[in-house]
């Protein structure tokens, strides 16, 4: 991987009863890391020296962890990725994530196992920037998840999603902002909207439906619906034929938000995971100075 580049694997899930949710992101070259950004100002910085497992638990027992670890604490190959005391393992049919982290800013333990069972694997990737230096691929748009945690104590199953992003340069060069969402449709397919605004003001839009039969079908995206800004005044939008309802505000930060929405898409009422990234906010000196309080590092 080129210095300054990145690679991440992203999982989100909701329990069948709607009480619990989670996101997990395993980073090589953490795109949100202030330490990685500061190192790149001094010269080429190896991505493998800036790894972390971000764990966010939603529901009755919220937790949030994002401890970055240097290369001496990490190792990875085609099937295994160890990040300090936590690890991901792919056995050919399922992804097992063993978590042993401590939350911030309140030091609460997060420990246990998450197992993701893909419905179908998709060998599909596409660019999200004009030059193709930043790419996204939905590895398992429709999956099932088993969650068994000792701390906090919870056990549940639910519907899940797995994808990956990679880039040959810092994420700040990819775009100015993006709004992304994924929605499960009645037939079990997954609709993904990637609405990217480039630095020159032009747009790059992906509207793709991933079928249970392995098909990838473009669809005509509905118009943008403006949404209320978040508490941190992050502007956001969603492609939908009518106004969008925010069911749960999961994350609200100065540069990023994540929420669960209810909207209309492809003639159905859908529940969607949705995120917004504001790159100018991310790279601002004020935000970079704040990030170590949420992202400690163990070099």
PDB file of N, CA and C in Angstrom, residues 148-199:
ATOM      1  N   UNK A 148     -22.193 -11.772  20.354  1.00  0.00           N
ATOM      2  CA  UNK A 148     -22.098 -12.383  21.685  1.00  0.00           C
ATOM      3  C   UNK A 148     -21.014 -11.626  22.446  1.00  0.00           C
ATOM      4  N   UNK A 149     -21.425 -10.671  23.275  1.00  0.00           N
ATOM      5  CA  UNK A 149     -20.500  -9.826  24.006  1.00  0.00           C
ATOM      6  C   UNK A 149     -20.570 -10.135  25.499  1.00  0.00           C
ATOM      7  N   UNK A 150     -19.398 -10.138  26.135  1.00  0.00           N
ATOM      8  CA  UNK A 150     -19.324 -10.246  27.588  1.00  0.00           C
ATOM      9  C   UNK A 150     -19.404  -8.877  28.253  1.00  0.00           C
ATOM     10  N   UNK A 151     -18.870  -7.865  27.566  1.00  0.00           N
ATOM     11  CA  UNK A 151     -18.867  -6.509  28.119  1.00  0.00           C
ATOM     12  C   UNK A 151     -19.086  -5.516  26.975  1.00  0.00           C
ATOM     13  N   UNK A 152     -20.220  -4.809  27.000  1.00  0.00           N
ATOM     14  CA  UNK A 152     -21.368  -5.017  27.878  1.00  0.00           C
ATOM     15  C   UNK A 152     -22.086  -6.312  27.507  1.00  0.00           C
ATOM     16  N   UNK A 153     -22.770  -6.892  28.453  1.00  0.00           N
ATOM     17  CA  UNK A 153     -23.388  -8.186  28.205  1.00  0.00           C
ATOM     18  C   UNK A 153     -24.575  -8.036  27.263  1.00  0.00           C
ATOM     19  N   UNK A 154     -24.454  -8.608  26.072  1.00  0.00           N
ATOM     20  CA  UNK A 154     -25.581  -8.630  25.130  1.00  0.00           C
ATOM     21  C   UNK A 154     -25.354  -9.747  24.115  1.00  0.00           C
ATOM     22  N   UNK A 155     -26.463 -10.344  23.732  1.00  0.00           N
ATOM     23  CA  UNK A 155     -26.437 -11.423  22.738  1.00  0.00           C
ATOM     24  C   UNK A 155     -27.622 -11.235  21.810  1.00  0.00           C
ATOM     25  N   UNK A 156     -27.359 -11.139  20.524  1.00  0.00           N
ATOM     26  CA  UNK A 156     -28.446 -10.928  19.579  1.00  0.00           C
ATOM     27  C   UNK A 156     -28.035 -11.317  18.163  1.00  0.00           C
ATOM     28  N   UNK A 157     -29.031 -11.429  17.297  1.00  0.00           N
ATOM     29  CA  UNK A 157     -28.828 -11.693  15.880  1.00  0.00           C
ATOM     30  C   UNK A 157     -29.555 -10.627  15.084  1.00  0.00           C
ATOM     31  N   UNK A 158     -29.120 -10.438  13.840  1.00  0.00           N
ATOM     32  CA  UNK A 158     -29.783  -9.443  13.023  1.00  0.00           C
ATOM     33  C   UNK A 158     -29.279  -9.402  11.601  1.00  0.00           C
ATOM     34  N   UNK A 159     -29.789  -8.434  10.860  1.00  0.00           N
ATOM     35  CA  UNK A 159     -29.411  -8.220   9.469  1.00  0.00           C
ATOM     36  C   UNK A 159     -28.188  -7.327   9.424  1.00  0.00           C
ATOM     37  N   UNK A 160     -27.258  -7.593   8.499  1.00  0.00           N
ATOM     38  CA  UNK A 160     -25.979  -6.878   8.492  1.00  0.00           C
ATOM     39  C   UNK A 160     -25.531  -6.583   7.061  1.00  0.00           C
ATOM     40  N   UNK A 161     -24.447  -5.843   6.992  1.00  0.00           N
ATOM     41  CA  UNK A 161     -23.881  -5.373   5.713  1.00  0.00           C
ATOM     42  C   UNK A 161     -22.370  -5.284   5.883  1.00  0.00           C
ATOM     43  N   UNK A 162     -21.608  -5.632   4.829  1.00  0.00           N
ATOM     44  CA  UNK A 162     -20.146  -5.566   4.845  1.00  0.00           C
ATOM     45  C   UNK A 162     -19.646  -4.972   3.542  1.00  0.00           C
ATOM     46  N   UNK A 163     -18.784  -3.940   3.651  1.00  0.00           N
ATOM     47  CA  UNK A 163     -18.146  -3.403   2.452  1.00  0.00           C
ATOM     48  C   UNK A 163     -16.707  -3.013   2.761  1.00  0.00           C
ATOM     49  N   UNK A 164     -16.030  -2.435   1.752  1.00  0.00           N
ATOM     50  CA  UNK A 164     -14.643  -2.035   1.914  1.00  0.00           C
ATOM     51  C   UNK A 164     -14.354  -0.822   1.044  1.00  0.00           C
ATOM     52  N   UNK A 165     -13.488   0.056   1.546  1.00  0.00           N
ATOM     53  CA  UNK A 165     -12.978   1.204   0.787  1.00  0.00           C
ATOM     54  C   UNK A 165     -11.459   1.166   0.793  1.00  0.00           C
ATOM     55  N   UNK A 166     -10.864   1.639  -0.281  1.00  0.00           N
ATOM     56  CA  UNK A 166      -9.412   1.735  -0.343  1.00  0.00           C
ATOM     57  C   UNK A 166      -9.020   2.929  -1.190  1.00  0.00           C
ATOM     58  N   UNK A 167      -7.842   3.480  -0.883  1.00  0.00           N
ATOM     59  CA  UNK A 167      -7.350   4.625  -1.628  1.00  0.00           C
ATOM     60  C   UNK A 167      -5.838   4.634  -1.695  1.00  0.00           C
ATOM     61  N   UNK A 168      -5.319   5.242  -2.740  1.00  0.00           N
ATOM     62  CA  UNK A 168      -3.879   5.329  -2.957  1.00  0.00           C
ATOM     63  C   UNK A 168      -3.292   6.608  -2.388  1.00  0.00           C
ATOM     64  N   UNK A 169      -4.120   7.439  -1.793  1.00  0.00           N
ATOM     65  CA  UNK A 169      -3.707   8.740  -1.271  1.00  0.00           C
ATOM     66  C   UNK A 169      -4.666   9.109  -0.147  1.00  0.00           C
ATOM     67  N   UNK A 170      -4.407  10.169   0.608  1.00  0.00           N
ATOM     68  CA  UNK A 170      -5.306  10.539   1.704  1.00  0.00           C
ATOM     69  C   UNK A 170      -6.741  10.761   1.236  1.00  0.00           C
ATOM     70  N   UNK A 171      -7.693  10.430   2.097  1.00  0.00           N
ATOM     71  CA  UNK A 171      -9.111  10.551   1.755  1.00  0.00           C
ATOM     72  C   UNK A 171      -9.486  11.984   1.435  1.00  0.00           C
ATOM     73  N   UNK A 172      -8.747  12.957   1.986  1.00  0.00           N
ATOM     74  CA  UNK A 172      -9.055  14.366   1.743  1.00  0.00           C
ATOM     75  C   UNK A 172      -8.928  14.734   0.268  1.00  0.00           C
ATOM     76  N   UNK A 173      -8.174  13.949  -0.510  1.00  0.00           N
ATOM     77  CA  UNK A 173      -8.024  14.234  -1.932  1.00  0.00           C
ATOM     78  C   UNK A 173      -9.135  13.622  -2.776  1.00  0.00           C
ATOM     79  N   UNK A 174      -9.959  12.772  -2.160  1.00  0.00           N
ATOM     80  CA  UNK A 174     -10.999  12.069  -2.919  1.00  0.00           C
ATOM     81  C   UNK A 174     -12.155  12.976  -3.299  1.00  0.00           C
ATOM     82  N   UNK A 175     -12.587  13.831  -2.366  1.00  0.00           N
ATOM     83  CA  UNK A 175     -13.805  14.587  -2.583  1.00  0.00           C
ATOM     84  C   UNK A 175     -13.921  15.675  -1.523  1.00  0.00           C
ATOM     85  N   UNK A 176     -14.973  16.462  -1.670  1.00  0.00           N
ATOM     86  CA  UNK A 176     -15.277  17.481  -0.665  1.00  0.00           C
ATOM     87  C   UNK A 176     -16.209  16.928   0.409  1.00  0.00           C
ATOM     88  N   UNK A 177     -17.204  16.149  -0.017  1.00  0.00           N
ATOM     89  CA  UNK A 177     -18.110  15.511   0.944  1.00  0.00           C
ATOM     90  C   UNK A 177     -18.831  14.364   0.266  1.00  0.00           C
ATOM     91  N   UNK A 178     -19.410  13.489   1.086  1.00  0.00           N
ATOM     92  CA  UNK A 178     -20.283  12.459   0.522  1.00  0.00           C
ATOM     93  C   UNK A 178     -21.414  12.154   1.483  1.00  0.00           C
ATOM     94  N   UNK A 179     -22.515  11.706   0.889  1.00  0.00           N
ATOM     95  CA  UNK A 179     -23.633  11.105   1.612  1.00  0.00           C
ATOM     96  C   UNK A 179     -23.797   9.696   1.063  1.00  0.00           C
ATOM     97  N   UNK A 180     -23.799   8.729   1.952  1.00  0.00           N
ATOM     98  CA  UNK A 180     -23.876   7.316   1.573  1.00  0.00           C
ATOM     99  C   UNK A 180     -25.020   6.679   2.346  1.00  0.00           C
ATOM    100  N   UNK A 181     -25.709   5.742   1.696  1.00  0.00           N
ATOM    101  CA  UNK A 181     -26.751   4.993   2.401  1.00  0.00           C
ATOM    102  C   UNK A 181     -26.860   3.602   1.813  1.00  0.00           C
ATOM    103  N   UNK A 182     -27.354   2.692   2.646  1.00  0.00           N
ATOM    104  CA  UNK A 182     -27.686   1.353   2.165  1.00  0.00           C
ATOM    105  C   UNK A 182     -29.031   0.973   2.746  1.00  0.00           C
ATOM    106  N   UNK A 183     -29.871   0.352   1.905  1.00  0.00           N
ATOM    107  CA  UNK A 183     -31.243   0.022   2.283  1.00  0.00           C
ATOM    108  C   UNK A 183     -31.549  -1.406   1.848  1.00  0.00           C
ATOM    109  N   UNK A 184     -32.188  -2.167   2.716  1.00  0.00           N
ATOM    110  CA  UNK A 184     -32.628  -3.513   2.373  1.00  0.00           C
ATOM    111  C   UNK A 184     -34.043  -3.454   1.808  1.00  0.00           C
ATOM    112  N   UNK A 185     -34.244  -4.070   0.645  1.00  0.00           N
ATOM    113  CA  UNK A 185     -35.544  -4.071  -0.016  1.00  0.00           C
ATOM    114  C   UNK A 185     -36.305  -5.370   0.270  1.00  0.00           C
ATOM    115  N   UNK A 186     -37.587  -5.375  -0.084  1.00  0.00           N
ATOM    116  CA  UNK A 186     -38.458  -6.503   0.282  1.00  0.00           C
ATOM    117  C   UNK A 186     -37.982  -7.835  -0.278  1.00  0.00           C
ATOM    118  N   UNK A 187     -37.369  -7.826  -1.471  1.00  0.00           N
ATOM    119  CA  UNK A 187     -36.934  -9.073  -2.088  1.00  0.00           C
ATOM    120  C   UNK A 187     -35.577  -9.540  -1.580  1.00  0.00           C
ATOM    121  N   UNK A 188     -35.024  -8.847  -0.563  1.00  0.00           N
ATOM    122  CA  UNK A 188     -33.738  -9.230  -0.005  1.00  0.00           C
ATOM    123  C   UNK A 188     -32.552  -8.582  -0.677  1.00  0.00           C
ATOM    124  N   UNK A 189     -32.778  -7.820  -1.735  1.00  0.00           N
ATOM    125  CA  UNK A 189     -31.687  -7.096  -2.378  1.00  0.00           C
ATOM    126  C   UNK A 189     -31.343  -5.852  -1.554  1.00  0.00           C
ATOM    127  N   UNK A 190     -30.213  -5.254  -1.864  1.00  0.00           N
ATOM    128  CA  UNK A 190     -29.731  -4.080  -1.149  1.00  0.00           C
ATOM    129  C   UNK A 190     -29.486  -2.951  -2.135  1.00  0.00           C
ATOM    130  N   UNK A 191     -30.047  -1.790  -1.847  1.00  0.00           N
ATOM    131  CA  UNK A 191     -29.840  -0.601  -2.674  1.00  0.00           C
ATOM    132  C   UNK A 191     -28.842   0.311  -1.989  1.00  0.00           C
ATOM    133  N   UNK A 192     -27.814   0.734  -2.730  1.00  0.00           N
ATOM    134  CA  UNK A 192     -26.777   1.608  -2.203  1.00  0.00           C
ATOM    135  C   UNK A 192     -26.758   2.900  -3.006  1.00  0.00           C
ATOM    136  N   UNK A 193     -26.715   4.006  -2.293  1.00  0.00           N
ATOM    137  CA  UNK A 193     -26.572   5.334  -2.895  1.00  0.00           C
ATOM    138  C   UNK A 193     -25.283   5.959  -2.378  1.00  0.00           C
ATOM    139  N   UNK A 194     -24.401   6.319  -3.289  1.00  0.00           N
ATOM    140  CA  UNK A 194     -23.155   7.012  -2.960  1.00  0.00           C
ATOM    141  C   UNK A 194     -23.204   8.341  -3.687  1.00  0.00           C
ATOM    142  N   UNK A 195     -23.451   9.413  -2.955  1.00  0.00           N
ATOM    143  CA  UNK A 195     -23.662  10.737  -3.533  1.00  0.00           C
ATOM    144  C   UNK A 195     -22.456  11.605  -3.156  1.00  0.00           C
ATOM    145  N   UNK A 196     -21.507  11.740  -4.081  1.00  0.00           N
ATOM    146  CA  UNK A 196     -20.214  12.355  -3.803  1.00  0.00           C
ATOM    147  C   UNK A 196     -20.124  13.718  -4.477  1.00  0.00           C
ATOM    148  N   UNK A 197     -19.646  14.701  -3.739  1.00  0.00           N
ATOM    149  CA  UNK A 197     -19.369  16.021  -4.310  1.00  0.00           C
ATOM    150  C   UNK A 197     -17.861  16.173  -4.438  1.00  0.00           C
ATOM    151  N   UNK A 198     -17.389  16.357  -5.666  1.00  0.00           N
ATOM    152  CA  UNK A 198     -15.962  16.503  -5.921  1.00  0.00           C
ATOM    153  C   UNK A 198     -15.469  17.886  -5.501  1.00  0.00           C
ATOM    154  N   UNK A 199     -14.167  18.042  -5.450  1.00  0.00           N
ATOM    155  CA  UNK A 199     -13.586  19.317  -5.025  1.00  0.00           C
ATOM    156  C   UNK A 199     -13.921  20.454  -5.986  1.00  0.00           C
TER     157      UNK A 199
END
